[in-house]
PDB file of C-alpha atoms in Angstrom:
ATOM      1  CA  ALA A  32      26.506  11.889  -4.338  1.00 83.00           C
ATOM      2  CA  SER A  33      25.837   8.654  -2.702  1.00 87.00           C
ATOM      3  CA  PHE A  34      25.209   4.963  -3.432  1.00 90.00           C
ATOM      4  CA  PRO A  35      21.873   3.171  -2.807  1.00 92.00           C
ATOM      5  CA  PRO A  36      21.515   1.184   0.408  1.00 93.00           C
ATOM      6  CA  ILE A  37      23.488  -2.086   0.628  1.00 95.00           C
ATOM      7  CA  VAL A  38      22.131  -4.968   2.728  1.00 95.00           C
ATOM      8  CA  ASN A  39      24.743  -7.259   4.045  1.00 96.00           C
ATOM      9  CA  HIS A  40      24.039 -10.909   5.012  1.00 96.00           C
ATOM     10  CA  HIS A  41      26.291 -12.766   7.310  1.00 97.00           C
ATOM     11  CA  ALA A  42      27.118 -16.530   7.790  1.00 98.00           C
ATOM     12  CA  ASN A  43      28.882 -17.602  10.968  1.00 98.00           C
ATOM     13  CA  HIS A  44      29.360 -13.936  11.875  1.00 97.00           C
ATOM     14  CA  ILE A  45      31.420 -13.291   8.606  1.00 98.00           C
ATOM     15  CA  LEU A  46      30.057 -11.140   5.793  1.00 97.00           C
ATOM     16  CA  ASP A  47      28.692 -13.575   3.068  1.00 98.00           C
ATOM     17  CA  ILE A  48      26.821 -11.502   0.665  1.00 98.00           C
ATOM     18  CA  SER A  49      26.145  -7.827   0.016  1.00 97.00           C
ATOM     19  CA  VAL A  50      23.034  -6.824  -2.036  1.00 97.00           C
ATOM     20  CA  ILE A  51      22.805  -3.558  -3.800  1.00 95.00           C
ATOM     21  CA  PRO A  52      20.404  -1.977  -3.939  1.00 94.00           C
ATOM     22  CA  GLY A  53      19.360  -3.382  -0.660  1.00 94.00           C
ATOM     23  CA  ILE A  54      15.695  -3.972   0.057  1.00 94.00           C
ATOM     24  CA  LEU A  55      14.805  -2.264   3.296  1.00 93.00           C
ATOM     25  CA  SER A  56      11.143  -2.787   3.052  1.00 93.00           C
ATOM     26  CA  GLU A  57       8.554  -4.379   0.895  1.00 93.00           C
ATOM     27  CA  SER A  58       6.681  -1.113   0.820  1.00 94.00           C
ATOM     28  CA  PRO A  59       8.053   1.213  -1.842  1.00 96.00           C
ATOM     29  CA  GLU A  60       7.068   4.306   0.143  1.00 96.00           C
ATOM     30  CA  THR A  61       8.921   3.016   3.256  1.00 95.00           C
ATOM     31  CA  GLN A  62      11.883   2.116   1.057  1.00 95.00           C
ATOM     32  CA  ASN A  63      12.011   5.567  -0.302  1.00 96.00           C
ATOM     33  CA  ARG A  64      11.604   7.150   3.168  1.00 96.00           C
ATOM     34  CA  LEU A  65      14.418   5.048   4.682  1.00 96.00           C
ATOM     35  CA  THR A  66      16.699   5.577   1.817  1.00 96.00           C
ATOM     36  CA  HIS A  67      16.062   9.307   1.890  1.00 96.00           C
ATOM     37  CA  GLN A  68      16.701   9.418   5.673  1.00 96.00           C
ATOM     38  CA  ALA A  69      20.026   7.554   5.444  1.00 95.00           C
ATOM     39  CA  GLU A  70      21.136   9.694   2.542  1.00 95.00           C
ATOM     40  CA  THR A  71      20.350  12.868   4.429  1.00 96.00           C
ATOM     41  CA  MET A  72      22.210  11.654   7.638  1.00 96.00           C
ATOM     42  CA  ALA A  73      25.214  10.705   5.533  1.00 95.00           C
ATOM     43  CA  GLN A  74      25.279  13.975   3.679  1.00 95.00           C
ATOM     44  CA  ARG A  75      25.083  15.885   7.101  1.00 96.00           C
ATOM     45  CA  ILE A  76      27.972  13.795   8.497  1.00 96.00           C
ATOM     46  CA  ALA A  77      30.102  14.325   5.412  1.00 95.00           C
ATOM     47  CA  HIS A  78      29.316  18.039   5.356  1.00 96.00           C
ATOM     48  CA  SER A  79      30.206  18.482   9.043  1.00 97.00           C
ATOM     49  CA  LEU A  80      33.490  16.799   8.404  1.00 97.00           C
ATOM     50  CA  ASN A  81      34.298  18.919   5.436  1.00 97.00           C
ATOM     51  CA  LEU A  82      34.831  15.723   3.592  1.00 96.00           C
ATOM     52  CA  ILE A  83      36.534  15.555   0.240  1.00 95.00           C
ATOM     53  CA  GLY A  84      36.632  11.855  -0.793  1.00 94.00           C
ATOM     54  CA  LEU A  85      34.817   8.675   0.081  1.00 94.00           C
ATOM     55  CA  LEU A  86      33.162   7.708   3.361  1.00 93.00           C
ATOM     56  CA  THR A  87      31.374   4.576   4.369  1.00 93.00           C
ATOM     57  CA  ILE A  88      28.718   4.919   7.057  1.00 94.00           C
ATOM     58  CA  GLU A  89      27.057   1.824   8.466  1.00 94.00           C
ATOM     59  CA  PHE A  90      23.474   2.282   9.611  1.00 95.00           C
ATOM     60  CA  PHE A  91      21.292  -0.279  11.302  1.00 94.00           C
ATOM     61  CA  LEU A  92      17.595  -0.957  10.866  1.00 93.00           C
ATOM     62  CA  THR A  93      15.619  -1.675  13.948  1.00 93.00           C
ATOM     63  CA  GLN A  94      12.887  -4.295  14.061  1.00 91.00           C
ATOM     64  CA  VAL A  95      10.337  -1.463  14.125  1.00 92.00           C
ATOM     65  CA  GLY A  96      11.810   0.004  10.850  1.00 90.00           C
ATOM     66  CA  GLN A  97      13.840   2.905  12.135  1.00 93.00           C
ATOM     67  CA  ILE A  98      17.354   3.712  11.253  1.00 94.00           C
TER      68      ILE A  98
END
């Protein structure tokens, strides 16, 4: 299981606000694609670690819309 994307906003280099679910794109299709990509990568990482428990993974979205 996974949580939806969270978008963090910083003020003076300090976390100010976290928005969940985070809007990654104005396009619903792009939002769904990016969410699916992030969830798939996170599941692969957790699986490869034989994870039992909770893991936080931070992804970055480039200016051209890639994770």
